[in-house]
mmCIF file of C-alpha atoms in Angstrom:
data_model
loop_
_atom_site.group_PDB
_atom_site.id
_atom_site.type_symbol
_atom_site.label_atom_id
_atom_site.label_comp_id
_atom_site.label_asym_id
_atom_site.label_seq_id
_atom_site.Cartn_x
_atom_site.Cartn_y
_atom_site.Cartn_z
ATOM 1 C CA SER R 1 -0.066 -0.104 0.030
ATOM 2 C CA HIS R 2 2.952 2.280 0.185
ATOM 3 C CA GLU R 3 6.294 2.417 -1.620
ATOM 4 C CA LEU R 4 9.755 3.760 -0.690
ATOM 5 C CA PHE R 5 12.042 5.082 -3.448
ATOM 6 C CA GLY R 6 15.606 4.533 -2.527
ATOM 7 C CA SER R 7 18.757 2.373 -2.415
ATOM 8 C CA ARG R 8 20.716 0.328 -0.133
ATOM 9 C CA PRO R 9 24.325 1.344 -0.310
ATOM 10 C CA GLY R 10 26.661 -0.439 2.031
ATOM 11 C CA GLY R 11 23.681 -2.403 3.514
ATOM 12 C CA THR R 12 22.197 0.683 4.946
ATOM 13 C CA THR R 13 18.770 1.846 3.666
ATOM 14 C CA HIS R 14 18.512 5.477 2.474
ATOM 15 C CA CYS R 15 15.519 7.253 0.809
ATOM 16 C CA MET R 16 15.890 9.801 -1.881
ATOM 17 C CA LEU R 17 14.518 13.299 -1.916
ATOM 18 C CA SER R 18 14.756 15.201 -5.164
ATOM 19 C CA ALA R 19 13.949 18.846 -5.861
ATOM 20 C CA LEU R 20 12.260 19.870 -9.128
ATOM 21 C CA SER R 21 14.308 23.005 -9.202
ATOM 22 C CA SER R 22 17.529 20.979 -9.081
ATOM 23 C CA PRO R 23 19.248 18.102 -10.802
ATOM 24 C CA LEU R 24 20.746 17.211 -7.617
ATOM 25 C CA ALA R 25 19.319 14.552 -4.982
ATOM 26 C CA LEU R 26 19.854 14.673 -1.497
ATOM 27 C CA LEU R 27 20.423 11.240 0.412
ATOM 28 C CA LEU R 28 19.371 11.095 4.124
ATOM 29 C CA PRO R 29 19.037 8.083 6.487
ATOM 30 C CA VAL R 30 15.598 6.530 6.491
ATOM 31 C CA SER R 31 15.219 7.699 10.187
ATOM 32 C CA ARG R 32 15.222 11.208 9.106
ATOM 33 C CA CYS R 33 12.975 10.835 6.179
ATOM 34 C CA PRO R 34 9.178 11.358 6.099
ATOM 35 C CA ARG R 35 7.350 7.907 5.452
ATOM 36 C CA ILE R 36 6.224 8.272 1.835
ATOM 37 C CA GLN R 37 2.528 7.002 1.745
ATOM 38 C CA MET R 38 1.020 5.988 -1.771
ATOM 39 C CA ALA R 39 -2.655 6.216 -2.242
ATOM 40 C CA ALA R 40 -4.006 2.593 -2.221
ATOM 41 C CA SER R 41 -6.976 1.990 -4.318
ATOM 42 C CA GLY R 42 -8.405 -0.470 -6.945
ATOM 43 C CA PRO R 43 -9.490 -4.180 -6.731
ATOM 44 C CA GLN R 44 -6.018 -5.472 -5.929
ATOM 45 C CA ALA R 45 -5.583 -2.923 -2.984
ATOM 46 C CA ASP R 46 -9.058 -3.848 -1.737
ATOM 47 C CA ALA R 47 -8.281 -7.634 -1.762
ATOM 48 C CA GLN R 48 -4.924 -7.032 0.096
ATOM 49 C CA ARG R 49 -6.750 -4.903 2.693
ATOM 50 C CA TRP R 50 -9.472 -7.479 3.389
ATOM 51 C CA ILE R 51 -6.678 -10.212 3.569
ATOM 52 C CA GLU R 52 -4.754 -8.148 6.212
ATOM 53 C CA GLU R 53 -7.872 -7.338 8.190
ATOM 54 C CA HIS R 54 -8.835 -10.896 8.516
ATOM 55 C CA HIS R 55 -5.627 -12.928 8.276
ATOM 56 C CA GLY R 56 -2.729 -10.685 9.294
ATOM 57 C CA ALA R 57 -0.102 -8.602 7.556
ATOM 58 C CA VAL R 58 0.883 -9.718 3.979
ATOM 59 C CA SER R 59 4.377 -10.911 3.757
ATOM 60 C CA LYS R 60 4.472 -11.579 -0.145
ATOM 61 C CA SER R 61 2.408 -10.786 -3.180
ATOM 62 C CA GLN R 62 3.402 -12.437 -6.501
ATOM 63 C CA GLY R 63 1.838 -11.862 -9.795
ATOM 64 C CA MET R 64 0.899 -14.964 -11.704
ATOM 65 C CA GLY R 65 0.061 -13.500 -14.934
ATOM 66 C CA GLY R 66 -3.449 -13.247 -16.215
ATOM 67 C CA SER R 67 -5.792 -13.371 -19.273
ATOM 68 C CA GLY R 68 -7.585 -10.830 -21.376
ATOM 69 C CA TRP R 69 -10.109 -10.315 -18.771
ATOM 70 C CA ALA R 70 -8.435 -10.899 -15.338
ATOM 71 C CA SER R 71 -5.171 -10.799 -13.552
ATOM 72 C CA PHE R 72 -3.870 -13.462 -11.036
ATOM 73 C CA CYS R 73 -1.923 -12.961 -7.918
ATOM 74 C CA ARG R 74 -0.587 -15.267 -5.045
ATOM 75 C CA VAL R 75 -0.830 -13.372 -1.711
ATOM 76 C CA SER R 76 0.852 -14.774 1.359
ATOM 77 C CA THR R 77 0.438 -14.025 5.177
ATOM 78 C CA ALA R 78 1.990 -15.889 8.056
ATOM 79 C CA GLU R 79 -0.908 -18.268 8.424
ATOM 80 C CA ARG R 80 -2.349 -18.697 4.896
ATOM 81 C CA GLU R 81 -1.916 -18.292 1.136
ATOM 82 C CA PHE R 82 -4.555 -16.945 -1.184
ATOM 83 C CA PHE R 83 -5.240 -16.814 -4.852
ATOM 84 C CA VAL R 84 -6.614 -13.287 -5.967
ATOM 85 C CA LYS R 85 -8.138 -12.525 -9.169
ATOM 86 C CA THR R 86 -8.874 -8.979 -10.207
ATOM 87 C CA SER R 87 -10.657 -7.406 -13.327
ATOM 88 C CA ASN R 88 -11.525 -4.043 -14.516
ATOM 89 C CA LYS R 89 -15.163 -5.333 -14.917
ATOM 90 C CA ASN R 90 -17.651 -5.292 -12.174
ATOM 91 C CA CYS R 91 -18.223 -8.269 -9.906
ATOM 92 C CA GLU R 92 -21.634 -8.878 -11.412
ATOM 93 C CA GLN R 93 -20.135 -9.359 -14.716
ATOM 94 C CA MET R 94 -17.024 -11.242 -13.800
ATOM 95 C CA PHE R 95 -16.844 -13.009 -10.399
ATOM 96 C CA TYR R 96 -20.068 -13.456 -8.789
ATOM 97 C CA GLY R 97 -20.922 -16.429 -11.104
ATOM 98 C CA GLU R 98 -17.595 -17.847 -10.543
ATOM 99 C CA ALA R 99 -17.943 -17.531 -6.815
ATOM 100 C CA VAL R 100 -21.334 -19.252 -6.741
ATOM 101 C CA GLY R 101 -20.113 -21.958 -9.134
ATOM 102 C CA LEU R 102 -16.914 -22.671 -7.098
ATOM 103 C CA ARG R 103 -19.078 -23.060 -4.014
ATOM 104 C CA ALA R 104 -21.465 -25.319 -5.805
ATOM 105 C CA MET R 105 -18.588 -27.633 -6.668
ATOM 106 C CA HIS R 106 -16.950 -27.367 -3.271
ATOM 107 C CA ALA R 107 -20.233 -28.432 -1.772
ATOM 108 C CA THR R 108 -20.034 -31.881 -3.578
ATOM 109 C CA ASN R 109 -17.132 -32.891 -1.454
ATOM 110 C CA THR R 110 -15.563 -34.638 -4.434
ATOM 111 C CA ILE R 111 -12.737 -32.944 -6.240
ATOM 112 C CA ARG R 112 -10.548 -30.491 -4.447
ATOM 113 C CA ILE R 113 -11.865 -26.981 -5.032
ATOM 114 C CA PRO R 114 -10.538 -23.834 -3.346
ATOM 115 C CA GLU R 115 -12.729 -22.194 -0.744
ATOM 116 C CA VAL R 116 -14.080 -18.831 -1.919
ATOM 117 C CA LEU R 117 -13.419 -16.356 0.957
ATOM 118 C CA LYS R 118 -14.445 -12.941 -0.359
ATOM 119 C CA PHE R 119 -15.690 -11.412 -3.593
ATOM 120 C CA GLY R 120 -16.954 -7.881 -4.563
ATOM 121 C CA ASP R 121 -16.487 -4.545 -6.409
ATOM 122 C CA SER R 122 -13.660 -2.209 -5.756
ATOM 123 C CA GLU R 123 -14.449 0.688 -3.506
ATOM 124 C CA SER R 124 -12.917 2.981 -6.091
ATOM 125 C CA GLY R 125 -15.465 1.538 -8.592
ATOM 126 C CA ASP R 126 -12.755 0.635 -11.073
ATOM 127 C CA GLY R 127 -13.051 -3.160 -10.956
ATOM 128 C CA SER R 128 -13.629 -6.136 -8.867
ATOM 129 C CA TYR R 129 -11.971 -9.124 -7.207
ATOM 130 C CA ILE R 130 -12.388 -12.644 -5.808
ATOM 131 C CA ILE R 131 -10.226 -14.130 -3.102
ATOM 132 C CA MET R 132 -9.851 -17.892 -2.566
ATOM 133 C CA ASP R 133 -7.532 -20.440 -1.020
ATOM 134 C CA PHE R 134 -4.341 -20.966 -2.893
ATOM 135 C CA LEU R 135 -3.866 -24.601 -3.618
ATOM 136 C CA THR R 136 -0.271 -25.870 -3.978
ATOM 137 C CA LEU R 137 -0.471 -28.480 -6.810
ATOM 138 C CA GLY R 138 2.652 -30.358 -7.777
ATOM 139 C CA GLY R 139 3.884 -33.513 -9.373
ATOM 140 C CA ARG R 140 1.749 -35.982 -11.583
ATOM 141 C CA ALA R 141 -1.768 -36.506 -10.717
ATOM 142 C CA ASP R 142 -3.193 -40.065 -10.749
ATOM 143 C CA GLN R 143 -5.456 -39.798 -13.929
ATOM 144 C CA ARG R 144 -7.535 -42.652 -12.890
ATOM 145 C CA VAL R 145 -8.314 -41.035 -9.442
ATOM 146 C CA PHE R 146 -8.908 -37.764 -11.069
ATOM 147 C CA GLY R 147 -11.365 -39.304 -13.544
ATOM 148 C CA ARG R 148 -13.248 -41.028 -10.770
ATOM 149 C CA ARG R 149 -13.512 -37.940 -8.678
ATOM 150 C CA MET R 150 -14.777 -35.934 -11.636
ATOM 151 C CA ALA R 151 -17.403 -38.563 -12.248
ATOM 152 C CA GLU R 152 -18.447 -38.419 -8.536
ATOM 153 C CA MET R 153 -18.899 -34.664 -8.865
ATOM 154 C CA HIS R 154 -21.050 -35.092 -11.961
ATOM 155 C CA LEU R 155 -23.174 -37.760 -10.135
ATOM 156 C CA ALA R 156 -23.500 -35.721 -6.901
ATOM 157 C CA THR R 157 -26.914 -34.339 -5.909
ATOM 158 C CA PRO R 158 -27.004 -30.620 -7.024
ATOM 159 C CA ALA R 159 -27.481 -27.954 -4.296
ATOM 160 C CA ALA R 160 -29.936 -25.923 -6.337
ATOM 161 C CA ALA R 161 -33.623 -26.836 -5.812
ATOM 162 C CA GLU R 162 -34.450 -26.397 -9.525
ATOM 163 C CA ALA R 163 -31.728 -28.864 -10.597
ATOM 164 C CA ARG R 164 -32.996 -31.396 -7.998
ATOM 165 C CA GLU R 165 -36.471 -31.022 -9.711
ATOM 166 C CA GLY R 166 -34.849 -31.900 -13.014
ATOM 167 C CA LYS R 167 -34.272 -28.372 -14.481
ATOM 168 C CA PHE R 168 -31.152 -27.378 -16.400
ATOM 169 C CA GLY R 169 -29.384 -24.032 -15.771
ATOM 170 C CA PHE R 170 -27.843 -22.294 -12.855
ATOM 171 C CA ASP R 171 -28.685 -19.883 -10.085
ATOM 172 C CA VAL R 172 -26.713 -16.951 -11.826
ATOM 173 C CA THR R 173 -25.416 -15.751 -15.104
ATOM 174 C CA ASN R 174 -21.772 -16.512 -15.196
ATOM 175 C CA THR R 175 -19.049 -16.204 -17.836
ATOM 176 C CA CYS R 176 -17.062 -18.387 -20.244
ATOM 177 C CA GLY R 177 -13.823 -16.593 -20.280
ATOM 178 C CA GLY R 178 -14.835 -12.874 -20.597
ATOM 179 C CA THR R 179 -18.147 -13.772 -22.384
ATOM 180 C CA THR R 180 -21.490 -13.647 -20.633
ATOM 181 C CA GLN R 181 -23.023 -16.935 -20.395
ATOM 182 C CA PRO R 182 -26.810 -17.173 -19.703
ATOM 183 C CA ASN R 183 -28.131 -19.951 -17.347
ATOM 184 C CA ALA R 184 -31.926 -19.348 -17.149
ATOM 185 C CA TRP R 185 -33.610 -22.621 -15.954
ATOM 186 C CA ARG R 186 -35.142 -24.726 -18.568
ATOM 187 C CA ASP R 187 -36.954 -27.980 -18.516
ATOM 188 C CA ASP R 188 -35.363 -29.479 -21.540
ATOM 189 C CA TRP R 189 -31.677 -30.121 -21.893
ATOM 190 C CA VAL R 190 -31.480 -30.102 -25.666
ATOM 191 C CA GLU R 191 -33.419 -26.745 -25.579
ATOM 192 C CA PHE R 192 -30.897 -25.389 -23.066
ATOM 193 C CA PHE R 193 -27.847 -26.588 -24.958
ATOM 194 C CA LEU R 194 -29.314 -25.221 -28.215
ATOM 195 C CA GLU R 195 -30.135 -21.717 -27.182
ATOM 196 C CA GLN R 196 -27.917 -20.847 -23.991
ATOM 197 C CA ARG R 197 -24.667 -22.667 -24.940
ATOM 198 C CA ILE R 198 -23.787 -23.274 -28.645
ATOM 199 C CA GLY R 199 -26.476 -20.896 -29.970
ATOM 200 C CA HIS R 200 -25.653 -18.106 -27.643
ATOM 201 C CA GLN R 201 -21.933 -18.439 -28.397
ATOM 202 C CA LEU R 202 -22.475 -18.227 -32.070
ATOM 203 C CA ARG R 203 -24.941 -15.272 -31.780
ATOM 204 C CA THR R 204 -22.369 -13.545 -29.681
ATOM 205 C CA ALA R 205 -19.524 -14.076 -32.391
ATOM 206 C CA GLY R 206 -21.729 -12.573 -34.883
ATOM 207 C CA ASP R 207 -19.981 -14.331 -37.796
ATOM 208 C CA ALA R 208 -22.173 -14.866 -40.835
ATOM 209 C CA THR R 209 -20.380 -18.007 -42.043
ATOM 210 C CA LEU R 210 -20.523 -19.735 -38.701
ATOM 211 C CA ASN R 211 -24.227 -18.912 -38.393
ATOM 212 C CA ALA R 212 -25.030 -20.179 -41.773
ATOM 213 C CA GLU R 213 -23.232 -23.440 -40.875
ATOM 214 C CA TRP R 214 -25.047 -23.681 -37.558
ATOM 215 C CA ALA R 215 -28.539 -23.148 -39.493
ATOM 216 C CA LYS R 216 -27.526 -26.327 -41.498
ATOM 217 C CA VAL R 217 -26.708 -28.312 -38.359
ATOM 218 C CA ARG R 218 -30.032 -27.359 -36.726
ATOM 219 C CA GLN R 219 -32.028 -28.347 -39.777
ATOM 220 C CA ALA R 220 -30.073 -31.751 -40.423
ATOM 221 C CA THR R 221 -30.415 -32.769 -36.680
ATOM 222 C CA ASP R 222 -33.966 -31.584 -36.003
ATOM 223 C CA GLU R 223 -32.772 -28.946 -33.719
ATOM 224 C CA LEU R 224 -30.078 -31.283 -32.273
ATOM 225 C CA ARG R 225 -32.674 -33.765 -31.091
ATOM 226 C CA SER R 226 -31.548 -36.597 -33.382
ATOM 227 C CA LEU R 227 -28.225 -36.459 -31.738
ATOM 228 C CA PHE R 228 -29.902 -37.624 -28.456
ATOM 229 C CA GLU R 229 -32.114 -40.448 -29.929
ATOM 230 C CA GLY R 230 -32.018 -43.449 -27.763
ATOM 231 C CA VAL R 231 -31.021 -41.499 -24.547
ATOM 232 C CA GLU R 232 -33.676 -42.486 -22.018
ATOM 233 C CA GLU R 233 -32.923 -39.950 -19.337
ATOM 234 C CA ILE R 234 -30.833 -36.770 -19.095
ATOM 235 C CA ARG R 235 -30.351 -35.497 -15.572
ATOM 236 C CA PRO R 236 -28.835 -32.312 -14.394
ATOM 237 C CA SER R 237 -25.420 -32.538 -12.844
ATOM 238 C CA VAL R 238 -22.753 -30.329 -11.416
ATOM 239 C CA LEU R 239 -20.527 -29.296 -14.362
ATOM 240 C CA HIS R 240 -17.369 -27.108 -14.583
ATOM 241 C CA GLY R 241 -15.743 -25.007 -17.053
ATOM 242 C CA ALA R 242 -11.873 -25.025 -16.696
ATOM 243 C CA PRO R 243 -10.988 -26.184 -13.368
ATOM 244 C CA THR R 244 -7.134 -26.559 -14.197
ATOM 245 C CA ILE R 245 -5.927 -23.406 -12.518
ATOM 246 C CA GLN R 246 -6.856 -24.000 -8.952
ATOM 247 C CA ALA R 247 -8.579 -27.304 -8.648
ATOM 248 C CA GLY R 248 -6.938 -30.572 -7.652
ATOM 249 C CA LEU R 249 -7.226 -33.797 -5.798
ATOM 250 C CA ASP R 250 -6.968 -34.192 -2.030
#
């Protein structure tokens, strides 16, 4: 939340004060320098402030890259490590759906899912953040165990009452990458997949060639229904997008 511009000659920390009217800089010991407080704002600052308020002083903050819609950071305190994602979009657009989705998968008690601790909009209004446990994953996973755990998650009873009643969808709108993904509840799986998954993605892309091909597919498959001929029952299950960054096995 604050920075010190200076150097460490001879192992002693100094701070640098520079006068705009002079090209010279005056070096003084830190004990004789005023503390330089930098304004802390934005989603990353808000996330770090929450961590410090609830889990102690931050000892390390390490950037872990990002994507076209979010940045990732590993934040450490003496007692715990956190995985923080920030975005310049608001929470409703970016992290609300992710938080609810992670909690739905976490509730199945199958595959290892990070606990979502906090999410929200930046107080400065210039973005949003989500804070979860950082999972240290290393070595080679047992693919057989991984596949079994994934199957167990898919077979677990969904937490949403609508899903338990046989409807398809989710409690909130979420995202596929940076693209909004609608999840309004529907009684029919094929209709849901047709309109709110593949159809939605193609409409969003706005590509005339793709949409022309999609129209042919719909006509040739009786609106995709011929692809599911012989399937006696399609039941709702807890699914996932890309659990590769912060999901693992116990």
